[in-house]
């Protein structure tokens, strides 16, 4: 392993993420939509290496990402693994748990076993891909793969490895409900850097380590977790962003102008309120619809002068809660239109249940007078960053309503912040936002767009890769120092891998020295 590089700019990246970012579309193999893919696409363009991920059951995948040299490393999963690891443990246990348990997480032993087994497969395939590219940085993503950092470390000691969590980390009290909590923490601490969107999530993680690994002789020192073998795991706050230049470009393309013309005709004489989300119960879509309903109830004049359009990408419809959500959303849309459509007038609520291209989304962003981003909890939320970028590129005076429970709220103080749990309050916040002057709104959009441009996804990537390389270099220096002056096991003050500190009186009977591997 090359321990002398101090930044990660020239090194290839082996990304390890649940899904490979391709699907077969109208024009052959295409990149898939979604927050993670949106974020990682530019990484792979600037740091070509490999992408290890589940093939989603698709056969005949291309050997590389479309239009790039990035090698695809597909992992096939059985139907039972998909059911138990993906729909079960990832999406019905971890997803709700990490989102503050706003839906009750389900705990099933069989799902945990599948999660552990599938993580082992990912760890092995990632290690093999890294064997082929020994200079690469391993970058593991998200809650589906939290055991993988430690599995990579066991197979390739000294491998620079980063982990990024795209969702929130809840308070220690909520995380502590997970029956397999120590194993998850141990898996993550195999990385050199564990990174989060906000200081709050990072603090929650550090406090979870203190609370749940107290008996394992770990110590939290500042932002780092120091393990019994002396290795320090750095934690970082790294708010993810978008490719702002690309969205700026979409905003002014001739195709977008054309789409805007058609949409402007469709929503003629109406103020357009927009929602754009994956159809997920964390996104606050129901609360948003109820707030719009209250707005229409309170202001009969608005029934013919505003339109609310919800665009929802189908998501996880193999999980019960997501199917129920779709039905509930559709019932609300039908009920509101049934109540508040005026004779001879268009319906006040429009609903699209489909994925759109970025360019098509840009046209909606450009036309919308307000974007309602109202998650009950959201790790970051990229949609609001896309909106302010497109609005600004077209000199727009749209207004962003942004839930205070998104990671993005920390970064975008100029938005009209709202509490989506307070539905009536939300309906008044919408009224307030629509009443702001065009100048005020334009200035807010410009300030937010400038922030998104300055802290775009490329900066996020390069900062993260530099951080991982720096942390891994510090660890390899520590190992080299120890090799030069070996500790006296059991007697010396210094720690070295495999030896417990004398003060801690380890090892104990029945317990292996050194940092534990995830329990099976
Ligand atoms: P997501 O929960 O998927 O991501 P988000 O950050 O909003 O949420 O990203 C959604 C992405 O999908 C956006 O880029 C958006 O343009 C795209 N999208 C939305 N609706 C679409 C549609 N109808 N058609 C096509 N594309 C659509 C997770 C976390 C977030 C975190 C991201 C990145 O839940 O909190 O911001 O990862 O870390």
XYZ file of C-alpha atoms and ligand atoms in Angstrom:
558
model
C 0.000 0.000 0.000
C 1.363 3.412 -0.858
C 1.365 5.348 2.399
C 3.163 8.437 1.124
C 0.426 10.072 -0.946
C -1.156 12.918 0.904
C -4.180 13.539 -1.212
C -6.425 11.238 -3.169
C -6.605 13.243 -6.379
C -4.654 10.889 -8.623
C -5.788 7.592 -7.253
C -8.436 5.372 -8.756
C -11.528 4.754 -6.684
C -13.202 1.431 -6.107
C -16.735 2.442 -5.152
C -18.765 -0.117 -3.256
C -22.478 0.615 -3.194
C -25.617 -1.444 -3.029
C -26.668 -1.049 -6.656
C -24.760 -0.782 -9.889
C -25.762 2.567 -11.360
C -27.110 1.314 -14.707
C -30.413 0.140 -16.113
C -31.691 -0.749 -19.548
C -33.689 2.193 -20.856
C -35.110 3.355 -24.191
C -31.623 4.136 -25.496
C -29.840 0.996 -24.268
C -27.784 0.989 -21.063
C -28.265 4.214 -19.145
C -27.260 5.631 -15.783
C -29.987 5.203 -13.169
C -31.628 8.093 -11.270
C -31.272 8.526 -7.496
C -29.318 10.524 -4.944
C -26.308 8.245 -4.645
C -25.897 7.755 -8.365
C -26.291 11.455 -8.978
C -23.547 12.101 -6.452
C -21.084 9.421 -7.514
C -21.306 9.816 -11.279
C -18.807 12.688 -11.371
C -16.453 10.798 -9.040
C -16.203 7.932 -11.378
C -15.598 10.277 -14.288
C -12.650 11.936 -12.551
C -11.294 8.885 -10.662
C -11.980 5.886 -12.911
C -11.613 2.559 -11.181
C -14.389 0.103 -10.496
C -17.916 0.048 -9.088
C -18.908 -2.994 -7.067
C -22.650 -3.449 -6.671
C -25.705 -5.662 -6.953
C -26.774 -6.254 -10.568
C -30.453 -5.875 -9.614
C -31.188 -9.177 -11.339
C -30.326 -7.696 -14.744
C -28.472 -9.907 -17.162
C -26.022 -8.888 -19.873
C -24.627 -5.855 -18.090
C -21.937 -3.940 -19.982
C -18.357 -4.383 -18.691
C -17.982 -0.652 -18.032
C -20.201 2.298 -17.135
C -21.764 3.901 -20.236
C -19.359 6.474 -21.729
C -16.565 5.764 -19.254
C -13.772 3.359 -18.432
C -15.162 2.473 -15.007
C -15.281 -1.306 -14.614
C -18.579 -2.706 -13.373
C -18.259 -5.542 -10.855
C -21.740 -7.075 -10.693
C -22.887 -9.102 -7.715
C -25.778 -11.522 -8.260
C -28.105 -12.165 -5.332
C -30.634 -14.959 -4.887
C -34.333 -14.156 -4.498
C -34.084 -15.005 -0.784
C -31.093 -12.680 -0.339
C -32.923 -9.835 -2.070
C -35.953 -10.430 0.148
C -34.064 -10.694 3.419
C -31.006 -8.470 2.935
C -32.438 -5.720 0.741
C -36.190 -5.460 1.298
C -35.830 -6.805 4.837
C -32.788 -5.698 6.803
C -31.763 -2.717 4.667
C -35.165 -1.218 3.913
C -37.449 -2.415 6.705
C -34.931 -2.492 9.599
C -32.100 -0.016 9.008
C -33.851 2.599 6.870
C -36.619 3.347 9.400
C -34.243 2.965 12.372
C -31.715 5.431 10.976
C -34.547 7.830 10.085
C -35.360 8.291 13.764
C -37.697 5.287 13.729
C -40.485 7.383 12.165
C -41.815 4.042 10.896
C -41.331 1.186 13.315
C -38.205 -0.797 12.366
C -38.763 -4.546 12.090
C -36.171 -6.812 13.683
C -35.862 -10.302 12.164
C -32.944 -12.620 12.878
C -33.146 -14.168 9.389
C -32.817 -10.708 7.795
C -29.732 -9.997 9.875
C -28.086 -13.267 8.783
C -28.780 -12.388 5.156
C -27.377 -8.852 5.647
C -24.209 -10.306 7.146
C -23.825 -12.886 4.368
C -24.422 -10.382 1.578
C -22.002 -7.896 3.165
C -19.424 -10.704 3.212
C -19.919 -11.250 -0.526
C -19.511 -7.505 -1.138
C -16.396 -7.442 1.047
C -14.832 -10.306 -0.923
C -15.653 -8.849 -4.324
C -14.417 -5.421 -3.259
C -11.145 -6.912 -1.976
C -10.658 -8.750 -5.282
C -11.283 -5.522 -7.251
C -8.763 -3.762 -4.982
C -6.216 -6.542 -5.575
C -6.434 -5.617 -9.267
C -5.890 -1.908 -8.481
C -3.578 -1.801 -5.471
C -3.293 2.018 -5.538
C -7.018 2.511 -5.299
C -8.998 4.066 -2.486
C -11.928 1.936 -1.335
C -15.027 4.058 -0.869
C -17.973 2.238 0.667
C -21.413 3.805 0.595
C -24.447 3.751 2.741
C -26.470 1.779 5.213
C -26.781 -1.399 3.138
C -23.054 -2.095 3.506
C -22.044 -1.112 7.014
C -20.087 -4.317 7.689
C -17.984 -3.973 4.537
C -15.222 -1.601 5.822
C -14.114 -4.102 8.465
C -14.392 -7.008 5.998
C -12.098 -5.149 3.568
C -9.641 -4.451 6.401
C -9.491 -8.145 7.310
C -8.688 -9.071 3.729
C -6.415 -6.126 2.889
C -4.824 -4.654 6.007
C -3.706 -1.059 5.440
C -6.113 -0.506 2.552
C -7.190 3.179 2.588
C -10.941 2.926 3.097
C -13.659 5.494 3.528
C -17.295 5.050 4.420
C -20.006 7.596 3.702
C -23.465 7.407 5.222
C -26.071 9.047 2.975
C -28.833 8.915 5.568
C -29.020 10.330 9.107
C -27.491 8.693 12.165
C -30.145 8.839 14.895
C -29.670 9.591 18.580
C -27.841 6.832 20.540
C -31.080 5.917 22.314
C -32.776 5.055 19.025
C -29.766 3.306 17.495
C -29.408 1.250 20.677
C -32.702 -0.521 19.861
C -30.955 -2.523 17.136
C -30.206 -6.026 18.402
C -27.026 -6.160 16.258
C -25.809 -2.673 17.141
C -22.247 -3.557 18.212
C -21.645 -5.520 15.022
C -22.752 -2.577 12.888
C -20.502 -0.152 14.770
C -17.578 -2.565 14.568
C -18.117 -3.004 10.833
C -18.023 0.766 10.260
C -14.928 1.234 12.397
C -12.979 -0.849 9.884
C -12.809 2.336 7.784
C -10.155 5.053 8.102
C -12.838 7.722 7.778
C -16.540 7.446 8.584
C -18.330 10.488 7.189
C -21.798 12.015 7.594
C -23.785 14.895 6.101
C -24.029 16.955 9.310
C -22.346 17.518 12.662
C -25.515 16.294 14.335
C -25.341 12.837 12.700
C -21.619 12.608 13.383
C -22.133 13.543 17.046
C -24.879 10.932 17.324
C -22.509 8.308 15.907
C -19.706 9.204 18.311
C -22.108 9.090 21.254
C -23.403 5.709 20.043
C -19.814 4.400 20.087
C -19.294 5.707 23.615
C -22.540 4.213 24.852
C -22.411 0.840 23.120
C -18.699 0.007 22.864
C -17.724 1.141 26.341
C -16.720 -2.380 27.341
C -14.506 -2.777 24.308
C -11.874 -0.259 25.363
C -12.610 2.184 22.632
C -12.086 5.820 23.361
C -13.539 8.878 21.648
C -10.865 11.566 21.358
C -12.195 14.710 19.709
C -13.534 13.646 16.329
C -11.784 10.271 16.328
C -12.551 6.873 17.733
C -9.404 5.212 19.053
C -9.540 1.413 18.991
C -7.865 -0.964 21.435
C -5.009 -1.558 18.964
C -4.338 2.191 18.831
C -5.740 2.725 15.338
C -7.710 5.964 15.135
C -10.837 6.142 12.984
C -11.544 9.688 11.855
C -15.108 10.918 11.635
C -15.982 13.736 9.266
C -18.846 16.037 8.375
C -19.142 16.269 4.608
C -22.446 17.616 3.242
C -22.991 16.105 -0.169
C -23.941 18.253 -3.138
C -24.828 18.196 -6.821
C -23.072 18.780 -10.107
C -24.126 22.430 -10.163
C -22.511 23.148 -13.541
C -24.480 20.337 -15.146
C -27.809 21.564 -13.748
C -26.954 25.107 -14.824
C -26.398 23.724 -18.305
C -29.712 21.801 -18.266
C -31.465 25.000 -17.217
C -30.599 26.776 -20.453
C -30.727 23.963 -23.020
C -33.070 24.489 -26.007
C -34.933 21.279 -25.084
C -35.606 22.731 -21.639
C -36.947 25.945 -23.207
C -39.278 23.835 -25.254
C -40.494 21.860 -22.236
C -40.963 25.060 -20.245
C -43.164 26.458 -23.028
C -45.398 23.393 -22.927
C -45.616 23.410 -19.128
C -46.277 27.144 -19.028
C -49.216 26.500 -21.340
C -50.464 23.663 -19.127
C -50.252 25.748 -15.930
C -51.310 29.020 -17.590
C -52.533 31.660 -15.098
C -51.645 29.460 -12.144
C -48.956 29.759 -9.491
C -47.109 26.444 -9.593
C -46.090 24.693 -6.372
C -43.864 21.662 -6.925
C -42.796 18.559 -4.986
C -40.141 16.144 -6.361
C -39.223 13.045 -4.377
C -38.676 9.351 -4.318
C -41.973 7.989 -3.054
C -40.792 7.441 0.505
C -42.497 7.924 3.859
C -39.540 10.007 5.087
C -40.206 12.709 2.475
C -43.317 14.172 4.117
C -45.450 13.906 0.962
C -48.650 13.248 2.917
C -48.041 16.216 5.232
C -47.379 18.368 2.156
C -50.653 17.311 0.529
C -52.561 17.956 3.748
C -50.987 21.412 4.014
C -51.995 22.191 0.419
C -55.488 20.968 1.232
C -55.693 23.334 4.228
C -54.447 26.173 2.065
C -57.232 25.548 -0.457
C -59.812 25.113 2.268
C -58.872 28.419 3.872
C -58.522 30.367 0.596
C -61.247 29.492 -1.932
C -59.685 31.953 -4.383
C -56.563 29.790 -4.608
C -58.516 26.794 -5.912
C -58.378 28.230 -9.421
C -55.142 30.182 -9.144
C -52.583 27.698 -7.812
C -51.589 24.221 -8.915
C -49.638 21.802 -6.803
C -47.711 19.202 -8.812
C -46.162 16.210 -7.066
C -43.616 14.227 -9.090
C -42.828 10.938 -7.379
C -40.275 8.372 -8.518
C -41.447 4.820 -7.845
C -39.386 3.337 -5.027
C -39.108 0.040 -3.111
C -42.569 -1.184 -3.980
C -41.628 -4.626 -2.662
C -41.792 -3.231 0.877
C -45.274 -3.134 2.452
C -44.965 0.408 3.855
C -44.068 1.802 0.419
C -47.050 0.169 -1.294
C -49.300 1.569 1.420
C -47.770 5.014 0.990
C -48.485 5.003 -2.746
C -52.115 4.109 -2.111
C -52.436 6.799 0.568
C -50.878 9.497 -1.635
C -53.221 8.624 -4.496
C -56.229 8.694 -2.157
C -55.278 12.140 -0.874
C -54.753 13.516 -4.395
C -58.165 12.165 -5.426
C -59.887 13.502 -2.317
C -58.410 17.003 -2.577
C -59.301 17.285 -6.263
C -62.756 15.900 -5.553
C -63.298 18.602 -2.945
C -61.622 21.616 -4.515
C -61.837 21.407 -8.311
C -64.053 24.263 -9.457
C -66.493 23.518 -12.295
C -64.967 24.450 -15.632
C -61.484 24.682 -14.076
C -58.427 22.458 -13.987
C -57.775 20.264 -10.918
C -55.637 21.956 -8.234
C -53.405 18.897 -7.597
C -51.425 17.097 -10.310
C -49.493 13.913 -9.749
C -46.834 12.157 -11.841
C -45.668 8.720 -10.710
C -42.537 8.193 -12.790
C -38.849 8.969 -13.200
C -37.810 11.890 -15.402
C -34.484 12.876 -16.928
C -32.476 15.655 -15.275
C -33.221 17.874 -18.260
C -36.974 17.266 -17.903
C -36.751 17.943 -14.166
C -34.916 21.188 -14.930
C -37.938 22.435 -16.888
C -40.235 21.800 -13.902
C -37.737 23.447 -11.537
C -37.524 26.467 -13.834
C -41.282 26.951 -14.008
C -42.159 26.284 -10.365
C -42.896 29.387 -8.287
C -42.260 27.386 -5.121
C -40.607 24.061 -4.319
C -41.972 22.287 -1.259
C -39.247 20.143 0.335
C -40.917 18.861 3.475
C -39.245 15.638 4.669
C -39.930 14.449 8.198
C -36.248 13.574 8.159
C -33.760 13.475 5.266
C -29.997 12.894 5.367
C -29.329 15.797 2.999
C -31.847 16.273 0.126
C -30.441 17.067 -3.289
C -33.681 18.187 -4.910
C -33.582 21.573 -3.157
C -30.009 22.141 -4.373
C -31.049 21.308 -7.931
C -33.994 23.730 -7.703
C -32.035 26.765 -6.502
C -29.379 26.102 -9.151
C -31.872 25.977 -12.017
C -33.888 28.945 -10.734
C -30.754 31.029 -10.418
C -29.493 30.038 -13.871
C -32.724 31.407 -15.352
C -32.863 34.507 -13.147
C -35.942 33.081 -11.449
C -37.639 34.314 -8.309
C -38.918 30.988 -7.026
C -39.071 30.277 -3.337
C -37.758 27.231 -1.505
C -39.708 25.856 1.451
C -37.336 23.592 3.289
C -37.973 21.285 6.214
C -35.745 21.984 9.193
C -35.294 18.201 9.453
C -33.152 17.933 6.313
C -29.365 18.027 6.293
C -29.690 20.772 3.659
C -31.395 23.124 6.145
C -28.019 23.656 7.869
C -26.492 24.817 4.614
C -29.341 26.878 3.177
C -30.410 29.375 5.834
C -31.999 31.654 3.190
C -34.767 29.118 2.511
C -38.167 29.464 4.179
C -37.718 26.823 6.850
C -40.704 24.819 8.019
C -41.766 22.084 10.413
C -43.702 19.504 8.363
C -45.084 17.831 11.490
C -47.103 21.021 12.030
C -49.376 20.678 9.007
C -51.409 23.794 9.675
C -48.224 25.764 10.348
C -46.858 24.428 7.051
C -49.910 25.677 5.170
C -49.294 29.154 6.637
C -45.587 28.954 5.751
C -46.568 28.292 2.123
C -48.776 31.384 2.172
C -45.981 33.391 3.753
C -43.460 32.218 1.135
C -45.777 33.075 -1.749
C -46.245 36.538 -0.273
C -42.532 37.430 -0.288
C -41.499 40.029 -2.835
C -39.836 38.870 -6.031
C -36.663 40.756 -5.058
C -36.444 39.017 -1.684
C -36.982 35.642 -3.276
C -34.485 36.257 -6.062
C -31.820 37.357 -3.574
C -32.386 34.231 -1.478
C -32.170 31.987 -4.552
C -28.949 33.696 -5.652
C -27.332 33.266 -2.218
C -28.281 29.580 -2.005
C -27.193 28.893 -5.593
C -23.814 30.525 -4.882
C -23.329 28.213 -1.908
C -24.263 25.146 -3.970
C -21.898 26.234 -6.752
C -18.997 26.808 -4.312
C -19.605 23.517 -2.510
C -20.516 21.273 -5.409
C -20.176 17.514 -5.627
C -16.685 17.691 -7.143
C -15.427 19.561 -4.104
C -17.187 17.036 -1.863
C -15.453 14.190 -3.673
C -11.989 15.684 -3.637
C -12.279 16.663 0.037
C -13.445 13.178 0.951
C -10.717 11.401 -1.005
C -8.073 13.691 0.502
C -9.459 13.022 3.981
C -9.398 9.245 3.494
C -5.857 9.329 2.138
C -4.672 11.560 4.986
C -6.228 9.353 7.651
C -4.898 6.146 6.066
C -1.426 7.697 5.798
C -1.458 8.596 9.501
C -2.390 5.003 10.346
C 0.338 3.551 8.154
C 2.917 5.927 9.745
C 1.797 4.723 13.165
C 2.312 1.113 12.081
C 5.743 1.935 10.658
C 6.761 3.681 13.910
C 5.669 0.676 15.880
C 7.593 -1.676 13.621
C 10.704 0.476 14.202
C 10.288 0.359 17.989
C 8.265 -2.718 18.863
C 6.252 -2.581 22.026
C 6.880 -4.987 24.874
C 3.659 -6.881 24.960
C 1.877 -6.522 28.265
C 4.535 -4.251 29.727
C 5.139 -1.223 27.459
C 2.984 1.887 27.325
C 2.641 1.996 23.533
C -0.038 0.004 21.756
C 0.493 -2.133 18.732
C -1.921 -4.161 16.649
C -2.596 -7.479 18.306
C -1.548 -6.355 21.792
C -3.850 -4.861 24.380
C -2.556 -2.064 26.597
C -1.038 -3.182 29.883
C -3.334 -0.803 31.740
C -6.392 -2.498 30.276
C -5.142 -5.888 31.404
C -6.121 -7.554 28.125
C -6.379 -10.134 26.670
C -9.075 -11.791 28.665
C -9.790 -15.490 28.463
C -11.967 -16.441 25.550
C -11.445 -13.177 23.750
C -9.134 -12.611 20.834
C -6.717 -9.718 21.165
C -7.039 -6.808 18.777
C -10.147 -5.284 17.344
C -13.061 -7.672 17.031
C -14.474 -8.845 13.749
C -18.226 -8.528 13.307
C -19.945 -11.324 15.208
C -21.653 -13.934 13.091
P -32.677 10.100 -1.836
O -33.501 9.719 -0.672
O -32.938 9.357 -3.090
O -31.121 10.043 -1.495
P -32.439 13.015 -2.665
O -31.248 13.555 -2.019
O -33.550 13.986 -2.697
O -33.013 11.692 -2.027
O -32.068 12.628 -4.139
C -33.043 12.303 -5.054
C -32.441 12.360 -6.452
O -33.339 11.701 -7.322
C -32.274 13.784 -6.944
O -31.067 13.923 -7.646
C -33.454 13.984 -7.881
O -33.205 14.791 -8.999
C -33.719 12.580 -8.354
N -35.153 12.482 -8.615
C -36.155 12.799 -7.791
N -37.337 12.637 -8.406
C -37.065 12.207 -9.636
C -37.868 11.835 -10.761
N -39.209 11.852 -10.727
N -37.224 11.415 -11.837
C -35.895 11.346 -11.888
N -35.089 11.686 -10.871
C -35.676 12.100 -9.763
C -30.339 9.639 -0.361
C -30.688 10.307 0.970
C -30.659 11.810 0.827
C -29.293 12.260 0.298
C -28.899 11.455 -0.925
C -27.460 11.727 -1.323
O -31.964 9.877 1.429
O -30.909 12.442 2.071
O -29.365 13.624 -0.057
O -29.007 10.060 -0.710
O -26.604 11.491 -0.246
